[in-house]
Coordinates of C-alpha atoms and ligand atoms in Angstrom, one line a residue:
X1 CA 89.5 100.0 108.2
X2 CA 91.0 97.8 105.7
X3 CA 94.3 98.2 104.1
X4 CA 94.1 98.6 100.3
X5 CA 97.0 98.4 98.0
X6 CA 96.5 99.1 94.4
X7 CA 98.5 96.4 92.5
X8 CA 100.0 98.9 90.1
X9 CA 100.6 102.2 91.9
X10 CA 103.1 104.0 94.0
X11 CA 102.8 107.6 95.3
X12 CA 105.7 107.7 97.6
X13 CA 109.2 109.0 96.6
X14 CA 112.2 106.7 97.1
X15 CA 113.1 105.7 100.6
X16 CA 110.3 107.3 102.6
X17 CA 109.1 106.0 106.0
X18 CA 105.5 106.4 107.1
X19 CA 104.7 105.3 110.5
X20 CA 101.3 104.6 111.9
X21 CA 100.8 103.3 115.4
X22 CA 98.4 100.6 115.9
X23 CA 97.4 99.1 119.2
X24 CA 96.7 95.4 119.7
X25 CA 94.0 95.2 122.2
X26 CA 94.4 92.7 124.9
X27 CA 97.8 91.5 123.8
X28 CA 100.1 93.7 125.6
X29 CA 102.5 94.1 122.6
X30 CA 102.3 97.1 120.4
X31 CA 103.4 96.9 116.7
X32 CA 103.9 99.9 114.6
X33 CA 103.4 100.1 110.9
X34 CA 106.5 101.0 108.8
X35 CA 106.7 101.6 105.1
X36 CA 109.9 101.8 102.8
X37 CA 110.4 102.4 99.1
X38 CA 113.5 102.0 97.1
X39 CA 114.2 101.7 93.4
X40 CA 115.5 98.2 92.4
X41 CA 115.5 95.9 89.3
X42 CA 114.3 98.7 87.1
X43 CA 111.1 99.3 89.3
X44 CA 110.2 100.5 92.7
X45 CA 110.2 98.0 95.6
X46 CA 107.8 98.8 98.5
X47 CA 107.9 97.1 101.9
X48 CA 105.1 97.6 104.4
X49 CA 105.9 95.8 107.7
X50 CA 104.8 95.8 111.4
X51 CA 107.6 95.7 114.0
X52 CA 107.9 96.4 117.6
X53 CA 110.2 99.5 117.1
X54 CA 111.8 101.7 114.5
X55 CA 115.4 100.5 115.0
X56 CA 114.5 96.9 114.3
X57 CA 112.2 97.9 111.3
X58 CA 115.0 100.1 109.8
X59 CA 117.6 97.4 110.1
X60 CA 115.4 94.6 108.7
X61 CA 114.3 96.8 105.8
X62 CA 117.9 97.7 105.0
X63 CA 118.9 94.0 105.0
X64 CA 115.8 93.3 102.7
X65 CA 116.7 95.9 100.2
X66 CA 120.4 94.8 100.2
X67 CA 119.2 91.2 99.5
X68 CA 117.2 92.6 96.5
X69 CA 120.3 94.3 95.2
X70 CA 122.3 91.1 95.6
X71 CA 119.7 89.2 93.7
X72 CA 119.9 91.9 91.0
X73 CA 123.6 91.3 90.5
X74 CA 122.9 87.6 90.1
X75 CA 119.8 87.8 87.8
X76 CA 120.0 91.0 85.8
X77 CA 120.3 90.8 82.0
X78 CA 121.0 94.5 81.9
X79 CA 124.3 94.2 83.9
X80 CA 127.1 92.7 81.9
X81 CA 128.7 91.6 85.2
X82 CA 125.7 89.7 86.5
X83 CA 126.0 86.0 87.0
X84 CA 123.2 85.5 84.5
X85 CA 125.1 87.5 81.9
X86 CA 128.3 85.4 82.6
X87 CA 126.4 82.2 82.2
X88 CA 124.9 83.3 78.9
X89 CA 128.4 84.2 77.6
X90 CA 129.4 80.7 78.3
X91 CA 126.6 79.3 76.0
X92 CA 127.8 76.5 73.7
X93 CA 130.5 75.7 76.2
X94 CA 130.6 73.2 79.1
X95 CA 128.2 73.1 82.1
X96 CA 128.8 76.0 84.5
X97 CA 128.4 75.9 88.3
X98 CA 126.0 78.4 89.5
X99 CA 125.0 80.0 92.8
X100 CA 122.2 78.5 94.9
X101 CA 119.9 81.4 94.1
X102 CA 120.4 81.2 90.4
X103 CA 119.9 77.5 90.3
X104 CA 116.7 77.8 92.3
X105 CA 115.3 80.4 89.8
X106 CA 116.4 78.5 86.8
X107 CA 114.9 75.3 88.1
X108 CA 111.6 76.9 88.9
X109 CA 111.6 78.5 85.4
X110 CA 112.2 75.3 83.8
X111 CA 109.4 73.8 85.6
X112 CA 106.9 76.4 84.4
X113 CA 108.4 76.2 80.9
X114 CA 107.7 72.4 80.7
X115 CA 104.3 72.7 82.2
X116 CA 103.3 75.6 79.9
X117 CA 104.7 73.7 76.8
X118 CA 107.2 76.4 76.2
X119 CA 104.8 79.3 76.3
X120 CA 107.0 80.5 79.2
X121 CA 110.7 80.3 78.3
X122 CA 113.6 82.1 79.9
X123 CA 115.9 81.3 76.9
X124 CA 113.8 84.0 75.1
X125 CA 116.7 86.5 75.6
X126 CA 117.7 86.9 71.9
X127 CA 114.0 87.6 70.9
X128 CA 113.4 90.0 73.8
X129 CA 116.6 92.0 72.7
X130 CA 115.2 92.4 69.2
X131 CA 112.0 93.6 70.5
X132 CA 113.7 96.1 72.9
X133 CA 115.6 97.5 70.0
X134 CA 112.3 97.7 68.0
X135 CA 110.8 99.8 70.8
X136 CA 113.8 102.1 70.8
X137 CA 113.6 102.7 67.0
X138 CA 109.9 102.5 66.8
X139 CA 110.0 100.0 64.0
X140 CA 109.1 96.3 64.0
X141 CA 112.0 93.8 63.9
X142 CA 112.3 92.3 60.4
X143 CA 111.3 88.7 59.8
X144 CA 114.9 87.4 59.3
X145 CA 116.3 88.9 62.5
X146 CA 113.4 87.2 64.4
X147 CA 114.1 84.0 62.6
X148 CA 117.7 84.0 63.4
X149 CA 117.0 84.8 67.1
X150 CA 114.5 82.1 67.3
X151 CA 117.2 79.5 66.4
X152 CA 118.8 80.2 69.8
X153 CA 115.6 79.9 71.7
X154 CA 114.3 76.7 73.4
X155 CA 114.1 75.8 77.0
X156 CA 115.2 72.2 76.1
X157 CA 118.6 73.6 75.4
X158 CA 119.0 74.7 78.9
X159 CA 120.1 71.6 81.0
X160 CA 120.3 71.8 84.7
X161 CA 122.1 69.2 86.9
X162 CA 121.1 69.4 90.6
X163 CA 123.9 67.3 91.8
X164 CA 126.8 69.6 90.7
X165 CA 124.4 72.6 90.7
X166 CA 125.4 73.3 87.1
X167 CA 123.6 74.9 84.2
X168 CA 124.4 74.0 80.6
X169 CA 123.4 76.2 77.7
X170 CA 123.8 73.8 74.7
X171 CA 123.8 76.3 71.9
X172 CA 126.1 79.2 71.3
X173 CA 124.4 82.6 71.3
X174 CA 121.8 81.5 73.8
X175 CA 120.8 84.3 76.3
X176 CA 118.7 83.9 79.4
X177 CA 116.1 86.4 80.5
X178 CA 114.6 86.3 84.1
X179 CA 112.5 89.4 83.5
X180 CA 109.4 87.4 84.2
X181 CA 110.3 85.7 87.4
X182 CA 113.0 87.9 89.0
X183 CA 110.8 90.3 90.9
X184 CA 108.5 87.6 92.3
X185 CA 111.6 85.6 93.5
X186 CA 113.0 88.8 95.2
X187 CA 109.7 89.3 96.9
X188 CA 109.9 85.8 98.3
X189 CA 113.4 86.3 99.6
X190 CA 112.4 89.7 101.3
X191 CA 109.8 87.8 103.3
X192 CA 112.6 85.4 104.4
X193 CA 115.0 88.1 105.3
X194 CA 112.3 89.9 107.4
X195 CA 111.3 86.6 109.1
X196 CA 114.9 86.3 110.3
X197 CA 114.1 89.5 112.3
X198 CA 110.9 88.1 113.7
X199 CA 108.9 90.2 111.3
X200 CA 106.1 88.3 109.5
X201 CA 103.4 90.8 109.1
X202 CA 104.7 92.1 105.8
X203 CA 103.8 93.2 102.3
X204 CA 106.4 93.5 99.7
X205 CA 105.6 94.9 96.2
X206 CA 108.2 94.9 93.3
X207 CA 106.2 96.8 90.8
X208 CA 103.1 94.7 90.0
X209 CA 104.6 91.7 91.8
X210 CA 103.4 91.5 95.4
X211 CA 104.0 88.9 98.1
X212 CA 102.5 89.1 101.7
X213 CA 103.2 87.2 104.9
X214 CA 100.9 87.3 107.9
X215 CA 98.2 90.0 108.0
X216 CA 98.4 93.4 109.7
X217 CA 97.5 93.2 113.4
X218 CA 93.8 92.7 114.0
X219 CA 93.1 92.0 110.2
X220 CA 92.4 89.0 108.2
X221 CA 94.7 89.8 105.4
X222 CA 96.1 92.4 103.1
X223 CA 93.6 93.9 100.7
X224 CA 95.1 94.2 97.2
X225 CA 93.1 95.8 94.4
X226 CA 93.7 94.5 90.9
X227 CA 93.3 97.2 88.4
X228 CA 93.7 96.3 84.7
X229 CA 95.5 99.5 83.8
X230 CA 95.0 101.3 80.6
X231 CA 92.0 99.2 79.7
X232 CA 88.7 100.8 79.2
X233 CA 87.5 102.6 82.2
X234 CA 84.7 100.1 82.5
X235 CA 87.3 97.3 83.0
X236 CA 86.6 95.5 86.3
X237 CA 88.5 96.1 89.5
X238 CA 88.9 93.1 91.7
X239 CA 90.1 93.2 95.3
X240 CA 91.4 90.2 97.2
X241 CA 92.3 89.7 100.8
X242 CA 95.6 87.8 101.0
X243 CA 97.9 86.4 103.6
X244 CA 101.0 84.2 103.1
X245 CA 100.5 84.3 99.3
X246 CA 101.7 86.3 96.2
X247 CA 99.9 88.0 93.5
X248 CA 101.4 89.3 90.1
X249 CA 100.0 91.0 87.1
X250 CA 101.4 90.6 83.7
X251 CA 100.3 92.8 80.8
X252 CA 102.2 96.0 80.6
X253 CA 100.8 99.3 80.0
X254 CA 104.0 101.0 79.7
X255 CA 106.5 98.7 78.1
X256 CA 105.0 98.4 74.6
X257 CA 105.3 99.4 71.1
X258 CA 102.5 100.8 69.1
X259 CA 102.6 100.7 65.2
X260 CA 99.9 100.9 62.7
X261 CA 97.3 100.9 65.5
X262 CA 98.6 97.7 66.7
X263 CA 100.0 97.4 70.3
X264 CA 102.9 95.0 70.8
X265 CA 103.6 93.9 74.4
X266 CA 107.0 93.2 76.1
X267 CA 105.8 89.6 76.4
X268 CA 106.8 87.4 73.5
X269 CA 105.5 84.1 72.3
X270 CA 108.6 82.1 72.2
X271 CA 107.1 79.7 69.7
X272 CA 106.6 82.4 67.0
X273 CA 109.1 85.1 68.2
X274 CA 106.3 87.6 68.0
X275 CA 105.2 90.1 70.7
X276 CA 101.8 89.6 72.1
X277 CA 99.3 92.2 70.7
X278 CA 96.4 93.9 72.1
X279 CA 95.4 94.8 75.7
X280 CA 95.5 92.2 78.3
X281 CA 96.0 92.0 82.0
X282 CA 96.5 88.7 83.6
X283 CA 96.7 88.3 87.4
X284 CA 97.7 85.2 89.2
X285 CA 97.5 84.4 92.8
X286 CA 99.9 81.7 94.1
X287 CA 101.7 80.4 97.2
X288 CA 105.0 82.1 96.2
X289 CA 106.1 85.2 94.4
X290 CA 108.2 83.4 91.8
X291 CA 105.2 81.3 90.8
X292 CA 102.7 84.1 90.7
X293 CA 105.1 86.1 88.6
X294 CA 106.1 83.4 86.1
X295 CA 102.6 81.9 85.8
X296 CA 101.1 85.4 85.1
X297 CA 103.5 85.7 82.2
X298 CA 102.9 82.1 81.0
X299 CA 99.1 82.5 81.1
X300 CA 99.4 85.8 79.1
X301 CA 101.1 83.9 76.3
X302 CA 98.7 81.0 76.5
X303 CA 95.6 83.1 76.3
X304 CA 92.3 82.8 78.2
X305 CA 91.6 79.0 77.6
X306 CA 94.9 77.4 78.0
X307 CA 96.1 79.9 80.5
X308 CA 93.3 79.0 82.8
X309 CA 94.0 75.3 82.3
X310 CA 97.6 75.9 83.3
X311 CA 96.7 77.7 86.5
X312 CA 94.3 74.9 87.5
X313 CA 97.2 72.5 87.4
X314 CA 99.1 74.4 90.1
X315 CA 97.7 73.9 93.5
X316 CA 96.9 77.0 95.4
X317 CA 96.9 79.1 92.3
X318 CA 94.2 81.2 90.8
X319 CA 93.8 83.5 87.8
X320 CA 91.9 86.6 86.8
X321 CA 92.2 87.2 83.1
X322 CA 91.1 90.4 81.2
X323 CA 91.6 91.0 77.5
X324 CA 90.1 93.6 75.3
X325 CA 89.2 92.2 72.0
X326 CA 87.5 94.1 69.1
X327 CA 84.4 92.2 70.0
X328 CA 84.6 93.5 73.6
X329 CA 86.1 92.8 76.9
X330 CA 86.7 89.2 77.8
X331 CA 87.0 88.4 81.5
X332 CA 87.6 84.9 82.8
X333 CA 88.7 83.6 86.1
X334 CA 89.5 80.3 87.9
X335 CA 90.0 79.9 91.6
X336 CA 90.6 83.6 92.0
X337 CA 89.8 84.7 95.6
X338 CA 86.8 86.7 95.8
X339 CA 86.5 89.4 98.3
X340 CA 84.8 92.6 97.0
X341 CA 83.9 93.8 93.6
X342 CA 84.6 97.6 93.6
X343 CA 84.2 99.8 90.7
X344 CA 85.9 102.7 92.4
X345 CA 87.8 101.8 95.5
X346 CA 87.2 104.2 98.4
X347 CA 89.6 107.1 98.1
X348 CA 90.5 107.0 101.7
X349 CA 91.6 103.4 101.7
X350 CA 94.6 103.1 99.4
X351 CA 97.9 103.4 101.0
X352 CA 99.6 103.6 97.6
X353 CA 99.0 104.1 93.9
X354 CA 101.4 102.5 91.4
X355 CA 101.6 104.3 88.1
X356 CA 103.3 102.1 85.6
X357 CA 105.1 105.0 84.0
X358 CA 106.9 105.8 87.3
X359 CA 108.1 102.2 87.5
X360 CA 110.5 101.8 84.4
X361 CA 113.6 103.9 84.7
X362 CA 115.2 102.0 81.7
Ligands
ADP1 P1 106.5 92.8 84.1 O1 108.0 93.0 83.9 O2 105.7 94.0 83.6 O3 106.2 92.4 85.5 P2 106.3 90.0 83.2 O4 106.5 89.4 84.5 O5 105.3 89.4 82.3 O6 106.0 91.6 83.2 O7 107.7 89.8 82.4 C1 107.9 90.3 81.2 C2 109.4 90.1 80.9 O8 109.8 88.7 80.8 C3 109.8 90.7 79.5 O9 110.2 92.1 79.6 C4 110.9 89.8 79.1 O10 112.2 90.2 79.6 C5 110.5 88.4 79.7 N1 109.7 87.6 78.7 C6 109.0 88.0 77.7 N2 108.3 87.0 77.1 C7 108.6 85.9 77.9 C8 108.1 84.5 77.9 N3 107.3 84.1 76.9 N4 108.7 83.7 78.8 C9 109.5 84.2 79.8 N5 109.9 85.4 79.9 C10 109.5 86.3 78.9
MG2 MG1 105.8 87.7 85.3

């Protein structure tokens, strides 16, 4: 039996442990399957791992969740005390020395920003805040406030210096937002923490951002089903078999604003300050979680043509792009691993179902 994880669905309540014993014929060692779920970073993180015993599994999972929480205190734009928030408050001032984690995430983000020609841009904070307020008030932000916010946006105004490990926000009022890469990076770090315990057969899912290590015993990989949620029922479901890779979906069914029949996404085009409109679900497979996460957002902004071009320039990356247009459903893909095409995954197979509405506590 294959293991099927739906990319956007959780059934389990917080902190549950499900154990299934699995024999490894002819190898002598027996690994058991353990599963943990905890809320972090405004979503649920789920870890599925194979370990020799429960005590080791519990200890390793605890460390992994603690690491996610530590990263949240570094990267959150919701916590006024986070390292990121402190850095933003210093915008317009001198360069600031930052932690290794933050530097790594900033550097990777700047790389995606350059290569996507600014479609991906972590300095988009001031605009994101306007659109968050718009969602709360259920009213579109006015033109002037968007124009004002746009003046503080631009990845060229974030200058990193690897020597002193500093970040320099050149303009006052700049605000960084790592919402599009933070979960992917946290997934990567979870794999590292667990490897420190000798645990490598792992799947970690932070909402719709998933990273996997080695496959479950006796299998070729982890089976992940990509379901473009809330699109028309005829929207395709793609399943992929992954090991040592990451997969992320951008295109939110939950965090959006609907006014006058138009659906505004929580993903912004930093070049116009406007939220993306319409239904779209962009899934990227990459070697690391931070890349899958960031590139999925970047490709959403770029659209089907340029999005595919961007992904082709990253080795080991693939994309599955679905957009519903008035003229009909547009599905495009490049180097996306092909495993099975299922219209309705077998009901017995999924170990979990992520429903986006469960994910966002904010
Ligand atoms: P999700 O949070 O559903 O996984 P994403 O990974 O696409 O979705 O991240 C979206 C978040 O990234 C937004 O909520 C916002 O904080 C931030 N963001 C929005 N637009 C951009 C952009 N163009 N570049 C970088 N970050 C963005
Ligand atoms: Mg993303």
